Coordinates of C-alpha atoms and ligand atoms in Angstrom, one line a residue:
M1 CA -12.1 -13.2 -5.1
H2 CA -10.9 -16.3 -2.7
C3 CA -7.7 -15.9 -1.5
V4 CA -5.9 -18.7 0.7
R5 CA -2.9 -20.9 1.2
K6 CA -1.9 -24.1 1.2
V7 CA -0.8 -25.0 4.8
T8 CA 0.2 -28.1 4.7
D9 CA -0.9 -31.1 2.0
D10 CA -4.4 -31.0 2.7
L11 CA -4.8 -27.9 5.5
Y12 CA -5.7 -24.6 4.3
W13 CA -5.1 -20.8 5.7
V14 CA -9.0 -19.3 5.3
G15 CA -8.4 -16.7 7.5
A16 CA -8.4 -12.7 5.6
N17 CA -6.3 -9.4 6.7
D18 CA -8.5 -5.8 8.2
K19 CA -6.6 -3.1 7.2
R20 CA -9.3 -0.3 7.8
I21 CA -9.4 -1.3 11.0
H22 CA -8.3 1.8 13.2
L23 CA -8.4 0.2 17.1
F24 CA -8.3 -4.1 17.5
E25 CA -11.2 -4.1 20.4
N26 CA -11.8 -0.8 20.0
I27 CA -9.1 0.2 23.0
H28 CA -6.0 -0.3 20.6
P29 CA -4.1 1.4 17.3
L30 CA -3.5 -0.9 15.1
E31 CA -1.0 1.5 12.4
D32 CA -1.1 -2.0 9.7
G33 CA -4.7 -3.6 10.5
V34 CA -4.8 -7.4 11.9
S35 CA -5.3 -10.3 9.7
Y36 CA -8.0 -12.8 11.9
N37 CA -6.9 -16.3 10.9
A38 CA -9.2 -19.6 10.4
Y39 CA -8.3 -23.2 8.6
V40 CA -9.7 -25.3 6.6
L41 CA -9.0 -29.5 6.6
L42 CA -9.0 -32.3 3.6
D43 CA -9.4 -35.8 5.1
E44 CA -12.5 -38.5 4.9
K45 CA -14.3 -35.4 6.5
T46 CA -14.1 -31.8 6.8
V47 CA -12.9 -29.3 8.8
L48 CA -12.8 -25.5 9.6
F49 CA -10.9 -24.7 12.5
D50 CA -12.4 -21.1 14.1
T51 CA -14.7 -18.4 11.8
A52 CA -13.8 -14.8 11.0
D53 CA -14.2 -11.1 12.7
W54 CA -18.1 -10.2 10.2
T55 CA -16.2 -7.5 9.4
V56 CA -13.8 -9.9 7.0
G57 CA -17.2 -11.8 7.2
R58 CA -17.8 -12.1 2.6
Q59 CA -13.7 -13.3 2.3
F60 CA -13.5 -15.6 5.1
L61 CA -17.0 -17.1 4.0
E62 CA -15.4 -17.3 0.0
N63 CA -12.1 -18.6 1.4
V64 CA -14.3 -22.0 3.0
E65 CA -16.3 -22.5 -0.2
Y66 CA -13.3 -22.1 -2.0
V67 CA -11.0 -24.9 -0.1
L68 CA -14.3 -26.9 0.8
N69 CA -14.6 -27.2 -2.9
G70 CA -18.4 -28.4 -3.1
R71 CA -17.7 -30.8 -0.8
K72 CA -19.9 -30.5 2.6
L73 CA -18.8 -29.1 5.7
D74 CA -18.6 -32.1 8.5
Y75 CA -17.2 -30.7 11.7
M76 CA -17.1 -26.8 12.8
V77 CA -14.0 -27.2 15.7
I78 CA -14.5 -23.2 18.3
N79 CA -10.9 -22.4 20.1
H80 CA -12.2 -19.7 21.1
M81 CA -15.2 -17.2 20.7
E82 CA -14.0 -13.4 21.1
P83 CA -15.9 -12.2 18.4
D84 CA -12.9 -11.1 16.3
H85 CA -13.0 -15.1 15.8
C86 CA -16.5 -16.6 16.8
A87 CA -18.7 -13.9 15.0
S88 CA -19.4 -15.9 11.3
I89 CA -20.6 -19.0 13.5
E90 CA -23.8 -18.3 12.7
E91 CA -23.3 -17.7 9.1
I92 CA -21.4 -20.7 8.7
I93 CA -24.2 -22.7 10.3
L94 CA -27.0 -21.7 8.3
R95 CA -25.2 -22.2 4.6
H96 CA -24.0 -25.8 6.5
P97 CA -27.2 -26.9 8.4
E98 CA -25.3 -30.0 8.9
V99 CA -22.0 -29.2 11.0
K100 CA -21.4 -30.4 14.1
V101 CA -19.7 -28.1 16.0
V102 CA -17.2 -28.8 18.1
S103 CA -15.7 -26.2 21.5
T104 CA -15.5 -27.1 25.5
E105 CA -19.0 -26.5 27.2
K106 CA -18.4 -22.8 28.5
A107 CA -18.3 -21.9 24.4
F108 CA -21.5 -24.0 24.1
L109 CA -23.2 -21.4 27.3
M110 CA -21.5 -18.0 25.1
M111 CA -22.9 -19.3 21.5
N112 CA -26.4 -19.4 23.5
Q113 CA -25.5 -15.6 24.9
F114 CA -24.6 -14.2 21.8
K115 CA -28.0 -16.7 20.2
F116 CA -26.2 -18.6 18.0
P117 CA -28.2 -21.1 16.0
V118 CA -26.9 -24.5 17.3
N119 CA -29.1 -25.7 18.2
D120 CA -28.4 -30.2 19.1
N121 CA -25.2 -30.5 16.6
F122 CA -23.0 -29.8 18.5
I123 CA -20.5 -32.1 20.3
Q124 CA -18.8 -31.0 23.6
V125 CA -15.6 -32.5 24.6
E126 CA -13.3 -31.8 27.3
A127 CA -9.6 -31.4 27.9
G128 CA -7.6 -35.1 26.7
D129 CA -10.7 -35.5 24.6
T130 CA -9.7 -36.8 21.1
M131 CA -11.5 -37.1 17.7
K132 CA -10.6 -38.6 14.0
F133 CA -11.3 -37.8 10.7
G134 CA -9.9 -39.9 8.1
K135 CA -6.2 -39.7 8.8
H136 CA -6.4 -36.9 11.3
E137 CA -6.4 -37.7 14.4
V138 CA -7.2 -34.2 17.1
V139 CA -6.1 -34.1 20.7
F140 CA -8.3 -31.1 22.7
I141 CA -6.5 -29.4 25.5
N142 CA -7.9 -26.9 28.0
A143 CA -5.8 -23.2 27.8
P144 CA -8.6 -21.1 30.3
M145 CA -7.9 -17.4 30.2
V146 CA -5.7 -17.7 26.9
H147 CA -7.8 -15.1 27.1
W148 CA -11.2 -16.5 28.0
P149 CA -12.5 -18.5 29.7
E150 CA -14.0 -20.9 27.3
A151 CA -10.2 -21.3 25.5
M152 CA -8.4 -24.4 24.2
V153 CA -6.0 -25.4 21.1
T154 CA -6.3 -28.0 19.5
L155 CA -3.4 -30.1 18.6
D156 CA -3.5 -32.8 15.4
T157 CA -1.4 -35.2 17.0
T158 CA -1.3 -36.8 12.6
N159 CA 1.5 -34.3 11.9
G160 CA 1.7 -31.8 15.3
V161 CA -0.2 -29.0 14.0
L162 CA -1.4 -27.5 17.1
F163 CA -4.6 -24.4 16.6
C164 CA -3.2 -22.9 19.4
A165 CA -5.9 -19.6 19.5
D166 CA -5.2 -16.5 20.7
A167 CA -1.7 -18.0 21.9
F168 CA 1.9 -17.3 19.5
G169 CA -0.8 -14.2 18.1
S170 CA 0.0 -10.9 16.6
F171 CA -1.3 -7.8 15.5
K172 CA -0.5 -6.5 11.8
S173 CA -2.5 -8.2 8.2
I174 CA -0.1 -10.6 7.1
D175 CA -0.9 -9.5 3.4
G176 CA 0.2 -13.1 1.7
K177 CA 3.2 -14.1 4.1
L178 CA 1.6 -16.2 5.6
F179 CA 4.7 -17.9 7.8
A180 CA 6.7 -16.6 10.2
D181 CA 9.7 -17.9 8.3
E182 CA 8.5 -15.8 4.8
V183 CA 9.0 -12.5 7.1
N184 CA 12.4 -10.5 8.8
F185 CA 10.6 -11.4 12.1
D186 CA 12.6 -9.7 14.4
R187 CA 12.9 -6.3 12.5
D188 CA 8.9 -6.2 10.9
W189 CA 6.6 -8.4 13.4
L190 CA 8.3 -8.6 17.0
D191 CA 7.0 -5.5 18.9
E192 CA 3.4 -6.1 17.1
A193 CA 3.5 -9.5 18.4
R194 CA 4.7 -8.0 21.4
R195 CA 2.1 -5.5 21.7
Y196 CA -0.4 -7.8 20.8
Y197 CA 0.7 -10.3 23.4
T198 CA 1.0 -8.1 26.7
N199 CA -2.1 -6.0 25.7
I200 CA -4.5 -8.6 25.6
V201 CA -3.0 -11.4 27.5
G202 CA -0.7 -9.7 29.2
K203 CA -2.3 -10.3 32.6
Y204 CA -2.6 -14.2 32.6
G205 CA 1.1 -14.5 32.6
P206 CA 0.8 -17.5 35.0
Q207 CA -2.7 -19.5 32.0
V208 CA -0.6 -18.6 29.1
M209 CA 2.9 -20.5 31.2
N210 CA 0.5 -23.4 32.6
L211 CA -0.3 -23.4 28.6
L212 CA 3.3 -23.8 27.3
K213 CA 3.9 -26.4 30.5
K214 CA 1.0 -28.6 28.6
A215 CA 2.8 -28.2 25.2
Q216 CA 6.3 -29.7 26.6
T217 CA 4.7 -32.6 27.2
V218 CA 3.2 -33.4 23.3
D219 CA 4.7 -32.6 19.8
I220 CA 4.2 -29.6 18.0
K221 CA 5.8 -28.8 14.3
M222 CA 4.0 -26.2 13.9
L223 CA 1.7 -22.5 15.9
C224 CA -1.0 -21.5 13.5
P225 CA -2.8 -18.5 15.6
L226 CA -5.9 -16.8 15.4
H227 CA -3.9 -13.6 14.1
G228 CA -0.7 -13.0 12.7
L229 CA 1.5 -15.5 11.0
V230 CA 1.7 -19.5 11.2
W231 CA 5.4 -21.0 13.0
R232 CA 6.5 -24.1 10.6
K233 CA 10.4 -23.4 12.0
D234 CA 12.4 -22.6 14.7
L235 CA 9.1 -22.2 17.9
G236 CA 11.5 -22.1 19.5
Y237 CA 12.6 -18.6 19.5
I238 CA 8.6 -17.3 19.6
I239 CA 8.2 -20.0 23.1
D240 CA 11.3 -18.3 24.6
K241 CA 9.3 -15.1 23.9
Y242 CA 6.8 -16.0 25.6
V243 CA 8.2 -17.5 28.2
H244 CA 9.9 -14.1 28.9
W245 CA 6.7 -12.3 29.3
A246 CA 4.5 -14.9 31.0
T247 CA 7.2 -14.8 33.5
Y248 CA 7.8 -11.0 33.5
K249 CA 11.0 -11.7 33.1
P250 CA 12.6 -8.7 30.7
E251 CA 13.7 -9.3 27.0
E252 CA 16.9 -6.9 27.8
Q253 CA 18.6 -5.1 30.5
G254 CA 17.3 -1.3 28.9
V255 CA 15.4 2.1 30.7
L256 CA 12.1 2.7 29.3
I257 CA 12.2 6.1 30.7
V258 CA 8.1 7.8 30.7
Y259 CA 7.5 10.8 31.1
A260 CA 4.5 13.2 31.7
S261 CA 5.5 16.9 30.7
M262 CA 2.8 19.5 30.6
Y263 CA 4.3 22.4 29.9
G264 CA 8.8 20.9 29.3
N265 CA 10.3 21.1 32.3
T266 CA 9.5 17.5 33.1
E267 CA 10.9 16.1 29.7
A268 CA 14.2 18.1 30.0
T269 CA 14.2 16.8 33.4
A270 CA 13.7 12.9 30.9
Q271 CA 16.2 14.5 28.3
K272 CA 19.0 15.0 30.8
L273 CA 18.5 12.1 32.5
A274 CA 18.1 9.9 29.1
S275 CA 21.8 12.3 28.2
M276 CA 23.3 11.2 31.5
L277 CA 22.6 7.1 31.1
C278 CA 24.4 7.3 27.7
E279 CA 27.1 10.0 29.0
K280 CA 28.1 6.9 31.4
G281 CA 28.0 4.3 28.7
F282 CA 24.3 2.8 28.7
T283 CA 22.7 3.8 25.1
N284 CA 20.1 1.0 25.6
V285 CA 17.5 3.4 26.4
R286 CA 13.5 4.6 25.1
M287 CA 11.9 7.7 26.0
Y288 CA 8.1 8.1 25.4
D289 CA 5.2 11.2 26.0
V290 CA 3.0 9.5 27.7
S291 CA 0.3 11.8 26.5
K292 CA 1.5 11.3 23.0
T293 CA 1.8 8.1 22.9
H294 CA -1.0 5.0 23.1
V295 CA -0.2 3.4 26.7
S296 CA -0.6 -0.2 24.9
Y297 CA 3.3 0.8 23.1
L298 CA 4.1 2.0 27.1
I299 CA 2.8 -1.3 28.4
S300 CA 4.9 -3.5 25.1
D301 CA 7.8 -1.7 26.5
V302 CA 7.6 -2.3 29.9
F303 CA 7.3 -6.2 29.7
K304 CA 11.0 -5.5 27.5
Y305 CA 12.6 -3.5 29.0
S306 CA 14.2 -4.6 32.3
H307 CA 14.2 -0.9 34.0
I308 CA 11.7 1.9 34.0
A309 CA 11.8 5.4 34.7
L310 CA 9.0 7.0 35.7
C311 CA 8.9 11.2 35.2
S312 CA 5.8 12.7 36.0
V313 CA 4.9 16.2 36.8
T314 CA 2.0 16.8 39.5
Y315 CA -1.5 17.8 38.4
N316 CA -4.2 19.1 40.9
L317 CA -1.3 17.5 43.9
D318 CA -1.5 14.1 41.8
L319 CA -0.9 12.3 39.2
F320 CA -1.0 14.1 35.7
P321 CA -3.7 11.6 34.3
P322 CA -2.4 10.0 31.3
M323 CA 0.6 8.7 33.8
K324 CA -2.3 7.4 36.4
T325 CA -3.9 5.5 33.3
F326 CA -0.3 4.0 32.5
L327 CA -0.2 2.6 36.1
D328 CA -3.4 2.0 36.5
D329 CA -2.6 -0.6 32.9
M330 CA 0.2 -2.0 34.3
K331 CA -0.9 -3.4 37.8
A332 CA -4.5 -4.4 36.2
L333 CA -1.7 -5.7 33.1
N334 CA 0.2 -7.7 36.0
V335 CA 3.5 -6.3 35.9
Q336 CA 5.8 -7.1 38.1
K337 CA 9.5 -8.1 38.7
R338 CA 11.1 -4.3 37.8
V339 CA 13.4 -1.7 39.0
V340 CA 11.5 1.8 38.2
A341 CA 13.8 4.8 39.3
V342 CA 11.2 7.7 40.4
V343 CA 11.3 11.7 39.2
E344 CA 8.7 14.0 40.1
N345 CA 8.0 18.1 39.5
G346 CA 6.6 20.7 40.9
S347 CA 5.7 24.0 41.3
W348 CA 4.2 24.8 44.2
A349 CA 3.4 21.2 46.0
P350 CA 5.2 18.2 44.3
Q351 CA 3.2 15.1 44.8
A352 CA 3.9 12.9 41.9
A353 CA 6.8 10.8 43.4
T354 CA 4.2 9.5 46.5
K355 CA 1.2 9.0 43.8
M356 CA 3.1 7.5 41.8
E357 CA 4.9 5.0 44.0
E358 CA 1.8 4.5 46.3
R359 CA 0.4 2.6 42.9
L360 CA 4.0 0.6 42.4
D361 CA 3.2 -1.0 46.1
E362 CA -0.3 -2.2 44.8
M363 CA 1.9 -4.4 42.0
K364 CA 4.4 -7.4 42.3
Q365 CA 8.3 -7.2 43.3
M366 CA 8.5 -3.9 42.1
T367 CA 12.1 -2.3 43.6
V368 CA 12.0 1.0 43.5
L369 CA 15.7 3.4 43.7
N370 CA 16.2 5.2 46.9
E371 CA 17.5 7.3 44.5
Q372 CA 14.8 9.9 44.0
V373 CA 14.5 13.7 42.2
S374 CA 11.9 15.7 43.4
V375 CA 12.1 19.0 41.3
L376 CA 10.7 22.8 42.3
S377 CA 10.0 23.7 38.6
S378 CA 13.1 23.1 36.3
L379 CA 16.3 22.0 37.2
N380 CA 18.5 23.4 39.5
T381 CA 22.5 23.3 40.6
S382 CA 21.5 21.0 42.7
T383 CA 18.8 18.2 41.8
E384 CA 20.8 18.2 38.3
R385 CA 23.6 16.4 41.4
E386 CA 20.7 14.4 43.1
L387 CA 19.8 13.0 39.0
E388 CA 23.3 12.5 37.9
N389 CA 22.8 10.0 42.1
L390 CA 19.6 8.0 39.7
A391 CA 21.9 7.7 37.1
D392 CA 24.5 6.1 38.4
S393 CA 22.5 4.5 40.8
I394 CA 20.2 3.4 38.0
I395 CA 23.5 1.5 36.5
E396 CA 25.0 0.3 39.2
S397 CA 21.6 -1.6 39.7
M398 CA 22.0 -3.5 35.9
S399 CA 24.6 -5.5 37.7
Q400 CA 22.4 -6.7 40.2
S401 CA 19.7 -10.0 40.3
Y402 CA 16.4 -8.6 42.1
F403 CA 14.6 -11.4 41.2
Ligands
LIG1 FE1 -8.8 -12.6 18.8 FE2 -9.2 -13.3 22.2 O1 -9.8 -13.3 20.8

């Protein structure tokens, strides 16, 4: 059964939700699925903007045919070639052999690599090229590394609808609610939108800023991403979030405590630090066990909060492996501009602080507080005092501008 939604008078969402999927990109856990968005424009010509993952192929194809209602498909605009969006290209071509595929040079190379039978039925476009479909005219805007090198976005200059590829996307299936103004975004979507952005596109902040700067020069009234909700109101809200994330500027002054503990002593130290911060009146504290929390959630909160407290046990004279993974991911995703507190533990040769600092040194503009704590097996009166000094230093640093 078809399941579509009207976006404008002549534009339809023809995507589909996948609530069975457990891991996005086979890495990131999904608690509530994901949507693959695609759109059909009915003008003098018919246009499909992107396709969908093959797991939802049948639903997607049924939706496309329902909206076309017997008309032929004239154009298929491909903004992004990651298989969660391009996997159904071949089936569309097989069903609509007359369709002209419109995309960038790099995208056509990838279509060839994926062995999609585009043949000669394609139109290669470059940044600034325009196409008219009848009433609607679009302009193509390059968006390299948002989030692959071939990516572009397409602006309908007639009504300001931007088909923005991976930008402004989110995890979570939409379950009927297509527009961001149909949900409580802050409560129900923001965390998953941030986790999507930071883990999928977070590394490419400068490229995202380039796209946002280009976007400032045109009149955008609606954002139609490839995942998640469509924005038709309050676009400034989500653009402001993107500016924070893309420039690695924290959303909030707060302390993210991530601890690595084998038998509970480092965890007890992390709990003590959290209590000290709250006792001193600073309660915006979030704490995670690095062994129990998928790193994608930690990365999301690293982008959210201004301060990070890393508390790690020493393991084989090195870092505890999950903590190592977290720090490696921070570096890989270009995390920067954070104030970091470091606490180590070890029963015979504590090394974790040195190892964590070595990794933080490899990142940009990370300020490591001088007041470090080295616990020997468990907190004692002396290290408790040092922890108190660290808590004071964290709070004091809130009032300073490091970046
Ligand atoms: Fe959802 Fe980069 O693809």
